[in-house]
Amino acid sequence: MLKTVRTEVRAAGRRSGAALALVTGLALVSGCVPGKDAAPARTDDKPALTTATAPSRALVVWTDTMCATTATLDATRKQSARKIKELAHPTNDPASAHAPASAPDPVPGPPYRPDAGFTADSYLNWASSSVEAVAAGYAGLRPSGIPAADRLRAQLAAGVGEIRPEVTRLSDYFALTSLSPAEKTERAKRVGALLASLKQPRPDLPALADKNPELAAAYHLAPRCVPTPAAGRPVRPADPSPQLPPPADGTDFAACADGKCEVRLTPDPVDIKVGDTKLTAWVKNRVVRLRTAYPTGGSGSMTLGEGGRGTYGGPGGETVTVTVKLLRVDEANVEITASRA
């Protein structure tokens, strides 16, 4: 069906300038998605549409959100499986198994050996945040007007909704403070099993688009939907690392001193003072990495993926929370806040 749409488009492009004007307006709408300023670069994979097949603005946005949310769900399941495997068989460096052999750790000193309880804490925080983000993505979609697509959204939302309460309960921060490392690890494994139980319904969105011209046109325009093959031509996937929008405070890490900031992290480790807490933070292989030394002795470390949230501190004292808003291979926008109970 996508092949048919493209064939009609090429003929229409020679006949009507009005159709091109309509597509330009839609391209501007789809380009408003955060981090997608470079979306027009994909126009060679997304030809113009005739007025007969051009989708509504609302359907393009709907399809784009479905693609992005489902991609996040798929990535969460894969990352969860890897994290649970690392929890069962820890290495000196949680990200080392996925780093190039020639890539040195940017932080000098003795190798870091993660504590099982702390690693489980980090995983549970990340898993809970990821499930919340996916649930919110599906819940925010109104009916598309295409019954098969709406049924698919409902199935995906129901699957996430079914495991969400148990993931939230098992990841409760205050409940975890009283558990042993072994008990935390057991909870992490249970959450991992819940995420692994989620399956992609069939037919998926690309398959539905192949059968519906209007949905196919919207899918073809949506910047976060992976193009499907056409006329035997190999597909050029979307740029996996588009430029991130600038965070509110840029690289002004001193802005975090008052307990609230949004900053950009890179592979170069930086020291960030947040209230009474000092963090060392950087990005490596699509992972935000954090370390801190406590004034009373000891240290803590965590790794976070996109949408992940980690907390230092506890009841009765200062609590510092780091949330990964956006993440690419070698950069991330993170929000850091500090509060007292």
C-alpha atoms as a PDB file:
ATOM      1  CA  MET A   1       0.000   0.000   0.000  1.00  0.00           C
ATOM      2  CA  LEU A   2       2.866   2.411   0.779  1.00  0.00           C
ATOM      3  CA  LYS A   3       4.241   1.693  -2.691  1.00  0.00           C
ATOM      4  CA  THR A   4       0.860   2.687  -4.184  1.00  0.00           C
ATOM      5  CA  VAL A   5       0.837   5.951  -2.203  1.00  0.00           C
ATOM      6  CA  ARG A   6       4.304   6.874  -3.431  1.00  0.00           C
ATOM      7  CA  THR A   7       3.340   6.102  -7.069  1.00  0.00           C
ATOM      8  CA  GLU A   8       0.312   8.392  -6.831  1.00  0.00           C
ATOM      9  CA  VAL A   9       2.462  11.078  -5.257  1.00  0.00           C
ATOM     10  CA  ARG A  10       5.034  11.179  -8.035  1.00  0.00           C
ATOM     11  CA  ALA A  11       2.277  11.710 -10.603  1.00  0.00           C
ATOM     12  CA  ALA A  12       0.556  14.332  -8.472  1.00  0.00           C
ATOM     13  CA  GLY A  13       3.825  16.195  -7.906  1.00  0.00           C
ATOM     14  CA  ARG A  14       3.963  16.946 -11.624  1.00  0.00           C
ATOM     15  CA  ARG A  15       0.331  18.044 -11.744  1.00  0.00           C
ATOM     16  CA  SER A  16      -0.313  20.165  -8.708  1.00  0.00           C
ATOM     17  CA  GLY A  17       1.685  22.736  -6.780  1.00  0.00           C
ATOM     18  CA  ALA A  18      -1.180  23.011  -4.292  1.00  0.00           C
ATOM     19  CA  ALA A  19      -0.511  19.510  -2.996  1.00  0.00           C
ATOM     20  CA  LEU A  20       3.096  20.444  -2.291  1.00  0.00           C
ATOM     21  CA  ALA A  21       1.978  23.473  -0.300  1.00  0.00           C
ATOM     22  CA  LEU A  22      -0.186  21.228   1.877  1.00  0.00           C
ATOM     23  CA  VAL A  23       2.714  18.864   2.578  1.00  0.00           C
ATOM     24  CA  THR A  24       4.953  21.789   3.524  1.00  0.00           C
ATOM     25  CA  GLY A  25       2.460  22.782   6.214  1.00  0.00           C
ATOM     26  CA  LEU A  26       2.349  19.226   7.572  1.00  0.00           C
ATOM     27  CA  ALA A  27       6.135  18.964   7.588  1.00  0.00           C
ATOM     28  CA  LEU A  28       6.324  22.089   9.715  1.00  0.00           C
ATOM     29  CA  VAL A  29       3.901  20.561  12.204  1.00  0.00           C
ATOM     30  CA  SER A  30       5.798  17.293  12.485  1.00  0.00           C
ATOM     31  CA  GLY A  31       9.058  19.175  12.863  1.00  0.00           C
ATOM     32  CA  CYS A  32       7.848  20.718  16.109  1.00  0.00           C
ATOM     33  CA  VAL A  33       8.581  17.517  18.002  1.00  0.00           C
ATOM     34  CA  PRO A  34      11.440  18.144  20.520  1.00  0.00           C
ATOM     35  CA  GLY A  35      14.799  17.041  19.180  1.00  0.00           C
ATOM     36  CA  LYS A  36      13.482  16.748  15.598  1.00  0.00           C
ATOM     37  CA  ASP A  37      14.691  20.031  14.121  1.00  0.00           C
ATOM     38  CA  ALA A  38      16.497  18.046  11.433  1.00  0.00           C
ATOM     39  CA  ALA A  39      13.389  16.062  10.425  1.00  0.00           C
ATOM     40  CA  PRO A  40      13.131  17.683   6.939  1.00  0.00           C
ATOM     41  CA  ALA A  41      16.396  15.888   6.061  1.00  0.00           C
ATOM     42  CA  ARG A  42      14.287  12.728   5.656  1.00  0.00           C
ATOM     43  CA  THR A  43      12.187  14.164   2.847  1.00  0.00           C
ATOM     44  CA  ASP A  44      13.938  11.925   0.293  1.00  0.00           C
ATOM     45  CA  ASP A  45      12.298   8.987   2.102  1.00  0.00           C
ATOM     46  CA  LYS A  46       8.943  10.773   2.418  1.00  0.00           C
ATOM     47  CA  PRO A  47       7.635  12.102  -0.918  1.00  0.00           C
ATOM     48  CA  ALA A  48       4.761  14.553  -1.266  1.00  0.00           C
ATOM     49  CA  LEU A  49       1.168  13.396  -0.977  1.00  0.00           C
ATOM     50  CA  THR A  50      -1.895  14.156  -3.043  1.00  0.00           C
ATOM     51  CA  THR A  51      -4.751  16.015  -1.418  1.00  0.00           C
ATOM     52  CA  ALA A  52      -6.766  12.793  -1.707  1.00  0.00           C
ATOM     53  CA  THR A  53      -4.352  10.860   0.544  1.00  0.00           C
ATOM     54  CA  ALA A  54      -2.827  13.651   2.671  1.00  0.00           C
ATOM     55  CA  PRO A  55      -3.618  12.908   6.350  1.00  0.00           C
ATOM     56  CA  SER A  56      -4.898  15.389   8.871  1.00  0.00           C
ATOM     57  CA  ARG A  57      -2.494  17.162  11.178  1.00  0.00           C
ATOM     58  CA  ALA A  58      -4.029  15.347  14.148  1.00  0.00           C
ATOM     59  CA  LEU A  59      -3.439  11.926  12.573  1.00  0.00           C
ATOM     60  CA  VAL A  60       0.228  12.708  11.852  1.00  0.00           C
ATOM     61  CA  VAL A  61       0.739  13.738  15.490  1.00  0.00           C
ATOM     62  CA  TRP A  62      -1.172  10.657  16.703  1.00  0.00           C
ATOM     63  CA  THR A  63       0.926   8.314  14.554  1.00  0.00           C
ATOM     64  CA  ASP A  64       4.175  10.009  15.576  1.00  0.00           C
ATOM     65  CA  THR A  65       3.311   9.632  19.274  1.00  0.00           C
ATOM     66  CA  MET A  66       2.376   5.972  18.775  1.00  0.00           C
ATOM     67  CA  CYS A  67       5.700   5.288  17.051  1.00  0.00           C
ATOM     68  CA  ALA A  68       7.710   7.087  19.732  1.00  0.00           C
ATOM     69  CA  THR A  69       5.881   5.467  22.663  1.00  0.00           C
ATOM     70  CA  THR A  70       6.098   1.973  21.189  1.00  0.00           C
ATOM     71  CA  ALA A  71       9.806   2.475  20.459  1.00  0.00           C
ATOM     72  CA  THR A  72      10.304   3.492  24.098  1.00  0.00           C
ATOM     73  CA  LEU A  73       8.438   0.379  25.239  1.00  0.00           C
ATOM     74  CA  ASP A  74      10.556  -1.881  23.030  1.00  0.00           C
ATOM     75  CA  ALA A  75      13.777  -0.216  24.207  1.00  0.00           C
ATOM     76  CA  THR A  76      12.678  -0.527  27.847  1.00  0.00           C
ATOM     77  CA  ARG A  77      12.078  -4.267  27.481  1.00  0.00           C
ATOM     78  CA  LYS A  78      15.488  -4.795  25.868  1.00  0.00           C
ATOM     79  CA  GLN A  79      17.345  -2.634  28.395  1.00  0.00           C
ATOM     80  CA  SER A  80      15.521  -4.345  31.241  1.00  0.00           C
ATOM     81  CA  ALA A  81      16.667  -7.780  30.063  1.00  0.00           C
ATOM     82  CA  ARG A  82      20.253  -6.537  29.874  1.00  0.00           C
ATOM     83  CA  LYS A  83      20.114  -4.856  33.286  1.00  0.00           C
ATOM     84  CA  ILE A  84      18.672  -7.961  34.963  1.00  0.00           C
ATOM     85  CA  LYS A  85      21.401 -10.068  33.383  1.00  0.00           C
ATOM     86  CA  GLU A  86      24.040  -7.660  34.733  1.00  0.00           C
ATOM     87  CA  LEU A  87      22.391  -7.765  38.147  1.00  0.00           C
ATOM     88  CA  ALA A  88      22.650 -11.549  38.195  1.00  0.00           C
ATOM     89  CA  HIS A  89      26.228 -11.503  36.865  1.00  0.00           C
ATOM     90  CA  PRO A  90      27.748  -8.137  37.886  1.00  0.00           C
ATOM     91  CA  THR A  91      30.855  -6.742  36.216  1.00  0.00           C
ATOM     92  CA  ASN A  92      33.254  -4.074  37.435  1.00  0.00           C
ATOM     93  CA  ASP A  93      31.531  -1.549  35.201  1.00  0.00           C
ATOM     94  CA  PRO A  94      27.782  -1.711  34.399  1.00  0.00           C
ATOM     95  CA  ALA A  95      28.399  -0.265  30.930  1.00  0.00           C
ATOM     96  CA  SER A  96      31.692  -1.959  30.112  1.00  0.00           C
ATOM     97  CA  ALA A  97      30.113  -4.939  28.390  1.00  0.00           C
ATOM     98  CA  HIS A  98      28.671  -2.565  25.764  1.00  0.00           C
ATOM     99  CA  ALA A  99      31.608  -0.184  25.332  1.00  0.00           C
ATOM    100  CA  PRO A 100      34.149  -0.481  22.498  1.00  0.00           C
ATOM    101  CA  ALA A 101      37.281  -2.315  23.583  1.00  0.00           C
ATOM    102  CA  SER A 102      39.363   0.797  22.878  1.00  0.00           C
ATOM    103  CA  ALA A 103      37.161   3.180  24.899  1.00  0.00           C
ATOM    104  CA  PRO A 104      38.762   3.962  28.282  1.00  0.00           C
ATOM    105  CA  ASP A 105      36.723   4.895  31.325  1.00  0.00           C
ATOM    106  CA  PRO A 106      36.984   8.695  31.593  1.00  0.00           C
ATOM    107  CA  VAL A 107      37.203   8.559  35.393  1.00  0.00           C
ATOM    108  CA  PRO A 108      40.611   7.546  36.782  1.00  0.00           C
ATOM    109  CA  GLY A 109      41.034   5.466  39.907  1.00  0.00           C
ATOM    110  CA  PRO A 110      40.365   1.915  41.058  1.00  0.00           C
ATOM    111  CA  PRO A 111      37.659  -0.079  39.270  1.00  0.00           C
ATOM    112  CA  TYR A 112      34.171   0.441  40.614  1.00  0.00           C
ATOM    113  CA  ARG A 113      32.478  -2.667  42.007  1.00  0.00           C
ATOM    114  CA  PRO A 114      28.739  -2.065  42.238  1.00  0.00           C
ATOM    115  CA  ASP A 115      26.836  -2.979  45.367  1.00  0.00           C
ATOM    116  CA  ALA A 116      23.997  -5.391  44.545  1.00  0.00           C
ATOM    117  CA  GLY A 117      21.465  -3.486  46.626  1.00  0.00           C
ATOM    118  CA  PHE A 118      22.367  -0.152  45.089  1.00  0.00           C
ATOM    119  CA  THR A 119      22.266  -1.595  41.573  1.00  0.00           C
ATOM    120  CA  ALA A 120      18.831  -3.077  42.252  1.00  0.00           C
ATOM    121  CA  ASP A 121      17.652   0.309  43.603  1.00  0.00           C
ATOM    122  CA  SER A 122      18.837   2.017  40.436  1.00  0.00           C
ATOM    123  CA  TYR A 123      17.140  -0.544  38.207  1.00  0.00           C
ATOM    124  CA  LEU A 124      13.829  -0.307  40.063  1.00  0.00           C
ATOM    125  CA  ASN A 125      13.827   3.515  39.882  1.00  0.00           C
ATOM    126  CA  TRP A 126      14.559   3.366  36.166  1.00  0.00           C
ATOM    127  CA  ALA A 127      11.965   0.659  35.453  1.00  0.00           C
ATOM    128  CA  SER A 128       9.215   2.483  37.329  1.00  0.00           C
ATOM    129  CA  SER A 129       9.966   5.771  35.530  1.00  0.00           C
ATOM    130  CA  SER A 130      10.041   4.036  32.147  1.00  0.00           C
ATOM    131  CA  VAL A 131       6.711   2.283  32.685  1.00  0.00           C
ATOM    132  CA  GLU A 132       5.134   5.576  33.805  1.00  0.00           C
ATOM    133  CA  ALA A 133       6.435   7.338  30.677  1.00  0.00           C
ATOM    134  CA  VAL A 134       5.068   4.634  28.357  1.00  0.00           C
ATOM    135  CA  ALA A 135       1.704   4.539  30.139  1.00  0.00           C
ATOM    136  CA  ALA A 136       1.412   8.330  29.865  1.00  0.00           C
ATOM    137  CA  GLY A 137       2.264   8.201  26.158  1.00  0.00           C
ATOM    138  CA  TYR A 138      -0.529   5.772  25.322  1.00  0.00           C
ATOM    139  CA  ALA A 139      -3.015   7.376  27.719  1.00  0.00           C
ATOM    140  CA  GLY A 140      -2.518  10.786  26.105  1.00  0.00           C
ATOM    141  CA  LEU A 141      -3.749   9.611  22.699  1.00  0.00           C
ATOM    142  CA  ARG A 142      -7.322  10.340  21.709  1.00  0.00           C
ATOM    143  CA  PRO A 143      -9.057   8.082  19.145  1.00  0.00           C
ATOM    144  CA  SER A 144      -7.428   8.346  15.731  1.00  0.00           C
ATOM    145  CA  GLY A 145     -10.576   7.610  13.785  1.00  0.00           C
ATOM    146  CA  ILE A 146      -9.035   4.427  12.351  1.00  0.00           C
ATOM    147  CA  PRO A 147     -10.579   1.480  14.271  1.00  0.00           C
ATOM    148  CA  ALA A 148      -7.719  -0.977  13.763  1.00  0.00           C
ATOM    149  CA  ALA A 149      -5.138   1.579  14.916  1.00  0.00           C
ATOM    150  CA  ASP A 150      -7.220   2.480  17.956  1.00  0.00           C
ATOM    151  CA  ARG A 151      -7.545  -1.200  18.877  1.00  0.00           C
ATOM    152  CA  LEU A 152      -3.762  -1.548  18.692  1.00  0.00           C
ATOM    153  CA  ARG A 153      -3.275   1.449  20.997  1.00  0.00           C
ATOM    154  CA  ALA A 154      -5.822   0.007  23.428  1.00  0.00           C
ATOM    155  CA  GLN A 155      -4.044  -3.373  23.469  1.00  0.00           C
ATOM    156  CA  LEU A 156      -0.651  -1.779  24.119  1.00  0.00           C
ATOM    157  CA  ALA A 157      -2.059   0.507  26.810  1.00  0.00           C
ATOM    158  CA  ALA A 158      -3.836  -2.429  28.493  1.00  0.00           C
ATOM    159  CA  GLY A 159      -0.634  -4.487  28.598  1.00  0.00           C
ATOM    160  CA  VAL A 160       1.326  -1.689  30.257  1.00  0.00           C
ATOM    161  CA  GLY A 161      -1.608  -0.858  32.540  1.00  0.00           C
ATOM    162  CA  GLU A 162      -1.764  -4.453  33.742  1.00  0.00           C
ATOM    163  CA  ILE A 163       1.815  -4.509  35.055  1.00  0.00           C
ATOM    164  CA  ARG A 164       2.025  -0.866  36.133  1.00  0.00           C
ATOM    165  CA  PRO A 165       0.550  -1.185  39.671  1.00  0.00           C
ATOM    166  CA  GLU A 166       2.846  -4.079  40.587  1.00  0.00           C
ATOM    167  CA  VAL A 167       5.924  -2.336  39.131  1.00  0.00           C
ATOM    168  CA  THR A 168       5.040   0.756  41.176  1.00  0.00           C
ATOM    169  CA  ARG A 169       4.596  -1.289  44.366  1.00  0.00           C
ATOM    170  CA  LEU A 170       7.827  -3.222  43.960  1.00  0.00           C
ATOM    171  CA  SER A 171       9.749  -0.012  43.196  1.00  0.00           C
ATOM    172  CA  ASP A 172       8.426   2.073  46.103  1.00  0.00           C
ATOM    173  CA  TYR A 173      11.386   4.101  47.400  1.00  0.00           C
ATOM    174  CA  PHE A 174      10.479   4.109  51.090  1.00  0.00           C
ATOM    175  CA  ALA A 175       9.672   0.384  51.091  1.00  0.00           C
ATOM    176  CA  LEU A 176      13.091  -0.330  49.588  1.00  0.00           C
ATOM    177  CA  THR A 177      14.951   1.489  52.376  1.00  0.00           C
ATOM    178  CA  SER A 178      14.136  -1.303  54.839  1.00  0.00           C
ATOM    179  CA  LEU A 179      15.071  -4.213  52.564  1.00  0.00           C
ATOM    180  CA  SER A 180      18.325  -6.153  52.311  1.00  0.00           C
ATOM    181  CA  PRO A 181      20.321  -6.226  49.039  1.00  0.00           C
ATOM    182  CA  ALA A 182      19.049  -9.754  48.389  1.00  0.00           C
ATOM    183  CA  GLU A 183      15.413  -8.656  48.844  1.00  0.00           C
ATOM    184  CA  LYS A 184      15.920  -5.659  46.540  1.00  0.00           C
ATOM    185  CA  THR A 185      17.502  -7.893  43.927  1.00  0.00           C
ATOM    186  CA  GLU A 186      14.554 -10.275  44.123  1.00  0.00           C
ATOM    187  CA  ARG A 187      12.167  -7.360  43.551  1.00  0.00           C
ATOM    188  CA  ALA A 188      14.212  -6.241  40.565  1.00  0.00           C
ATOM    189  CA  LYS A 189      13.981  -9.718  39.038  1.00  0.00           C
ATOM    190  CA  ARG A 190      10.205  -9.717  39.496  1.00  0.00           C
ATOM    191  CA  VAL A 191       9.916  -6.352  37.755  1.00  0.00           C
ATOM    192  CA  GLY A 192      12.154  -7.658  34.990  1.00  0.00           C
ATOM    193  CA  ALA A 193       9.829 -10.626  34.501  1.00  0.00           C
ATOM    194  CA  LEU A 194       6.837  -8.281  34.296  1.00  0.00           C
ATOM    195  CA  LEU A 195       8.479  -6.186  31.588  1.00  0.00           C
ATOM    196  CA  ALA A 196       9.515  -9.323  29.695  1.00  0.00           C
ATOM    197  CA  SER A 197       5.882 -10.471  29.718  1.00  0.00           C
ATOM    198  CA  LEU A 198       4.826  -7.538  27.529  1.00  0.00           C
ATOM    199  CA  LYS A 199       4.393  -8.585  23.908  1.00  0.00           C
ATOM    200  CA  GLN A 200       3.890  -6.536  20.749  1.00  0.00           C
ATOM    201  CA  PRO A 201       0.378  -7.184  19.375  1.00  0.00           C
ATOM    202  CA  ARG A 202       0.045  -8.231  15.744  1.00  0.00           C
ATOM    203  CA  PRO A 203      -0.499  -6.657  13.323  1.00  0.00           C
ATOM    204  CA  ASP A 204       1.714  -3.785  14.468  1.00  0.00           C
ATOM    205  CA  LEU A 205       1.444  -0.174  13.294  1.00  0.00           C
ATOM    206  CA  PRO A 206       3.567  -0.545  10.115  1.00  0.00           C
ATOM    207  CA  ALA A 207       1.471  -3.565   9.082  1.00  0.00           C
ATOM    208  CA  LEU A 208      -1.743  -1.611   9.666  1.00  0.00           C
ATOM    209  CA  ALA A 209      -0.366   1.273   7.621  1.00  0.00           C
ATOM    210  CA  ASP A 210       0.213  -1.091   4.707  1.00  0.00           C
ATOM    211  CA  LYS A 211      -3.536  -1.716   4.615  1.00  0.00           C
ATOM    212  CA  ASN A 212      -4.817   1.841   5.152  1.00  0.00           C
ATOM    213  CA  PRO A 213      -3.802   4.655   2.759  1.00  0.00           C
ATOM    214  CA  GLU A 214      -4.603   7.457   5.208  1.00  0.00           C
ATOM    215  CA  LEU A 215      -2.612   5.826   8.028  1.00  0.00           C
ATOM    216  CA  ALA A 216       0.189   5.041   5.562  1.00  0.00           C
ATOM    217  CA  ALA A 217       0.411   8.703   4.611  1.00  0.00           C
ATOM    218  CA  ALA A 218       0.513   9.781   8.277  1.00  0.00           C
ATOM    219  CA  TYR A 219       3.125   7.132   9.092  1.00  0.00           C
ATOM    220  CA  HIS A 220       5.220   8.331   6.173  1.00  0.00           C
ATOM    221  CA  LEU A 221       5.170  11.937   7.446  1.00  0.00           C
ATOM    222  CA  ALA A 222       5.645  11.226  11.173  1.00  0.00           C
ATOM    223  CA  PRO A 223       9.303  12.006  12.012  1.00  0.00           C
ATOM    224  CA  ARG A 224       9.631   9.311  14.692  1.00  0.00           C
ATOM    225  CA  CYS A 225       8.231   6.470  12.604  1.00  0.00           C
ATOM    226  CA  VAL A 226      10.805   4.248  10.881  1.00  0.00           C
ATOM    227  CA  PRO A 227      10.190   4.238   7.110  1.00  0.00           C
ATOM    228  CA  THR A 228       9.027   0.970   5.592  1.00  0.00           C
ATOM    229  CA  PRO A 229      10.649  -0.510   2.453  1.00  0.00           C
ATOM    230  CA  ALA A 230       9.290   0.720  -0.879  1.00  0.00           C
ATOM    231  CA  ALA A 231       9.826  -0.599  -4.424  1.00  0.00           C
ATOM    232  CA  GLY A 232      12.703  -2.821  -3.336  1.00  0.00           C
ATOM    233  CA  ARG A 233      14.708   0.228  -2.247  1.00  0.00           C
ATOM    234  CA  PRO A 234      16.724  -0.141   0.980  1.00  0.00           C
ATOM    235  CA  VAL A 235      15.430   1.950   3.845  1.00  0.00           C
ATOM    236  CA  ARG A 236      17.599   4.645   5.381  1.00  0.00           C
ATOM    237  CA  PRO A 237      16.660   4.672   9.072  1.00  0.00           C
ATOM    238  CA  ALA A 238      16.044   7.869  10.957  1.00  0.00           C
ATOM    239  CA  ASP A 239      19.088   9.524  12.493  1.00  0.00           C
ATOM    240  CA  PRO A 240      19.428   7.765  15.886  1.00  0.00           C
ATOM    241  CA  SER A 241      21.158  10.765  17.441  1.00  0.00           C
ATOM    242  CA  PRO A 242      19.479  14.016  16.360  1.00  0.00           C
ATOM    243  CA  GLN A 243      20.605  17.162  18.120  1.00  0.00           C
ATOM    244  CA  LEU A 244      19.008  17.667  21.519  1.00  0.00           C
ATOM    245  CA  PRO A 245      17.200  20.923  22.280  1.00  0.00           C
ATOM    246  CA  PRO A 246      19.178  23.158  24.658  1.00  0.00           C
ATOM    247  CA  PRO A 247      18.393  22.583  28.355  1.00  0.00           C
ATOM    248  CA  ALA A 248      17.271  25.527  30.476  1.00  0.00           C
ATOM    249  CA  ASP A 249      20.690  26.039  32.106  1.00  0.00           C
ATOM    250  CA  GLY A 250      22.922  24.723  29.312  1.00  0.00           C
ATOM    251  CA  THR A 251      26.288  23.726  30.817  1.00  0.00           C
ATOM    252  CA  ASP A 252      26.061  26.212  33.694  1.00  0.00           C
ATOM    253  CA  PHE A 253      26.438  23.602  36.428  1.00  0.00           C
ATOM    254  CA  ALA A 254      26.689  26.305  39.075  1.00  0.00           C
ATOM    255  CA  ALA A 255      22.947  26.828  38.504  1.00  0.00           C
ATOM    256  CA  CYS A 256      22.370  23.537  40.345  1.00  0.00           C
ATOM    257  CA  ALA A 257      23.719  24.913  43.633  1.00  0.00           C
ATOM    258  CA  ASP A 258      20.301  26.299  44.637  1.00  0.00           C
ATOM    259  CA  GLY A 259      18.704  22.863  44.262  1.00  0.00           C
ATOM    260  CA  LYS A 260      17.027  23.057  40.843  1.00  0.00           C
ATOM    261  CA  CYS A 261      18.520  23.007  37.339  1.00  0.00           C
ATOM    262  CA  GLU A 262      18.342  21.433  33.900  1.00  0.00           C
ATOM    263  CA  VAL A 263      21.783  20.886  32.340  1.00  0.00           C
ATOM    264  CA  ARG A 264      23.570  19.121  29.474  1.00  0.00           C
ATOM    265  CA  LEU A 265      25.887  16.179  30.196  1.00  0.00           C
ATOM    266  CA  THR A 266      28.552  14.858  27.794  1.00  0.00           C
ATOM    267  CA  PRO A 267      31.220  12.114  27.950  1.00  0.00           C
ATOM    268  CA  ASP A 268      33.464  14.482  29.944  1.00  0.00           C
ATOM    269  CA  PRO A 269      32.810  13.968  33.694  1.00  0.00           C
ATOM    270  CA  VAL A 270      31.752  17.104  35.569  1.00  0.00           C
ATOM    271  CA  ASP A 271      31.392  17.816  39.288  1.00  0.00           C
ATOM    272  CA  ILE A 272      28.004  19.264  40.195  1.00  0.00           C
ATOM    273  CA  LYS A 273      27.214  20.768  43.608  1.00  0.00           C
ATOM    274  CA  VAL A 274      23.541  20.412  44.540  1.00  0.00           C
ATOM    275  CA  GLY A 275      22.729  21.703  48.002  1.00  0.00           C
ATOM    276  CA  ASP A 276      24.978  19.720  50.345  1.00  0.00           C
ATOM    277  CA  THR A 277      25.576  16.959  47.772  1.00  0.00           C
ATOM    278  CA  LYS A 278      28.351  16.760  45.194  1.00  0.00           C
ATOM    279  CA  LEU A 279      27.795  14.586  42.122  1.00  0.00           C
ATOM    280  CA  THR A 280      30.133  13.506  39.348  1.00  0.00           C
ATOM    281  CA  ALA A 281      28.114  12.970  36.178  1.00  0.00           C
ATOM    282  CA  TRP A 282      28.705  12.070  32.531  1.00  0.00           C
ATOM    283  CA  VAL A 283      27.261  10.108  29.590  1.00  0.00           C
ATOM    284  CA  LYS A 284      28.727   6.904  28.173  1.00  0.00           C
ATOM    285  CA  ASN A 285      27.168   4.586  25.585  1.00  0.00           C
ATOM    286  CA  ARG A 286      23.611   5.914  25.992  1.00  0.00           C
ATOM    287  CA  VAL A 287      23.858   5.727  29.774  1.00  0.00           C
ATOM    288  CA  VAL A 288      23.917   8.600  32.258  1.00  0.00           C
ATOM    289  CA  ARG A 289      26.368   7.719  35.012  1.00  0.00           C
ATOM    290  CA  LEU A 290      26.451   9.308  38.463  1.00  0.00           C
ATOM    291  CA  ARG A 291      28.757   8.966  41.438  1.00  0.00           C
ATOM    292  CA  THR A 292      28.853  10.703  44.788  1.00  0.00           C
ATOM    293  CA  ALA A 293      30.823  10.561  48.035  1.00  0.00           C
ATOM    294  CA  TYR A 294      28.810  11.036  51.221  1.00  0.00           C
ATOM    295  CA  PRO A 295      30.105  13.474  53.884  1.00  0.00           C
ATOM    296  CA  THR A 296      29.716  10.768  56.541  1.00  0.00           C
ATOM    297  CA  GLY A 297      31.727   8.272  54.505  1.00  0.00           C
ATOM    298  CA  GLY A 298      30.990   5.843  51.726  1.00  0.00           C
ATOM    299  CA  SER A 299      29.930   6.476  48.163  1.00  0.00           C
ATOM    300  CA  GLY A 300      27.124   5.705  45.775  1.00  0.00           C
ATOM    301  CA  SER A 301      26.818   5.169  42.038  1.00  0.00           C
ATOM    302  CA  MET A 302      23.943   4.693  39.624  1.00  0.00           C
ATOM    303  CA  THR A 303      23.261   4.421  35.912  1.00  0.00           C
ATOM    304  CA  LEU A 304      20.134   5.817  34.256  1.00  0.00           C
ATOM    305  CA  GLY A 305      18.538   5.485  30.833  1.00  0.00           C
ATOM    306  CA  GLU A 306      16.203   7.946  29.110  1.00  0.00           C
ATOM    307  CA  GLY A 307      13.259   8.721  31.376  1.00  0.00           C
ATOM    308  CA  GLY A 308      15.106   7.196  34.328  1.00  0.00           C
ATOM    309  CA  ARG A 309      15.090   8.808  37.754  1.00  0.00           C
ATOM    310  CA  GLY A 310      17.526   8.236  40.592  1.00  0.00           C
ATOM    311  CA  THR A 311      17.635   9.591  44.133  1.00  0.00           C
ATOM    312  CA  TYR A 312      20.386  10.171  46.671  1.00  0.00           C
ATOM    313  CA  GLY A 313      19.579  10.709  50.326  1.00  0.00           C
ATOM    314  CA  GLY A 314      16.658   9.576  52.411  1.00  0.00           C
ATOM    315  CA  PRO A 315      13.953  10.473  54.942  1.00  0.00           C
ATOM    316  CA  GLY A 316      14.888  13.238  57.370  1.00  0.00           C
ATOM    317  CA  GLY A 317      17.712  14.690  55.284  1.00  0.00           C
ATOM    318  CA  GLU A 318      18.419  16.236  51.940  1.00  0.00           C
ATOM    319  CA  THR A 319      17.172  14.291  48.914  1.00  0.00           C
ATOM    320  CA  VAL A 320      18.717  14.897  45.490  1.00  0.00           C
ATOM    321  CA  THR A 321      16.811  13.565  42.484  1.00  0.00           C
ATOM    322  CA  VAL A 322      18.262  13.256  38.972  1.00  0.00           C
ATOM    323  CA  THR A 323      15.860  12.734  36.060  1.00  0.00           C
ATOM    324  CA  VAL A 324      17.053  11.998  32.513  1.00  0.00           C
ATOM    325  CA  LYS A 325      14.788  14.068  30.287  1.00  0.00           C
ATOM    326  CA  LEU A 326      16.436  13.319  26.918  1.00  0.00           C
ATOM    327  CA  LEU A 327      19.319  11.014  26.027  1.00  0.00           C
ATOM    328  CA  ARG A 328      21.516  10.343  23.009  1.00  0.00           C
ATOM    329  CA  VAL A 329      24.680   8.275  22.527  1.00  0.00           C
ATOM    330  CA  ASP A 330      27.019  10.897  23.980  1.00  0.00           C
ATOM    331  CA  GLU A 331      24.838  13.632  25.499  1.00  0.00           C
ATOM    332  CA  ALA A 332      21.864  14.032  27.800  1.00  0.00           C
ATOM    333  CA  ASN A 333      19.580  16.691  29.236  1.00  0.00           C
ATOM    334  CA  VAL A 334      19.041  16.025  32.926  1.00  0.00           C
ATOM    335  CA  GLU A 335      16.944  17.721  35.579  1.00  0.00           C
ATOM    336  CA  ILE A 336      18.404  17.875  39.069  1.00  0.00           C
ATOM    337  CA  THR A 337      16.411  18.883  42.156  1.00  0.00           C
ATOM    338  CA  ALA A 338      17.132  18.918  45.877  1.00  0.00           C
ATOM    339  CA  SER A 339      14.587  18.895  48.709  1.00  0.00           C
ATOM    340  CA  ARG A 340      14.354  18.276  52.422  1.00  0.00           C
ATOM    341  CA  ALA A 341      11.718  16.229  54.183  1.00  0.00           C
END
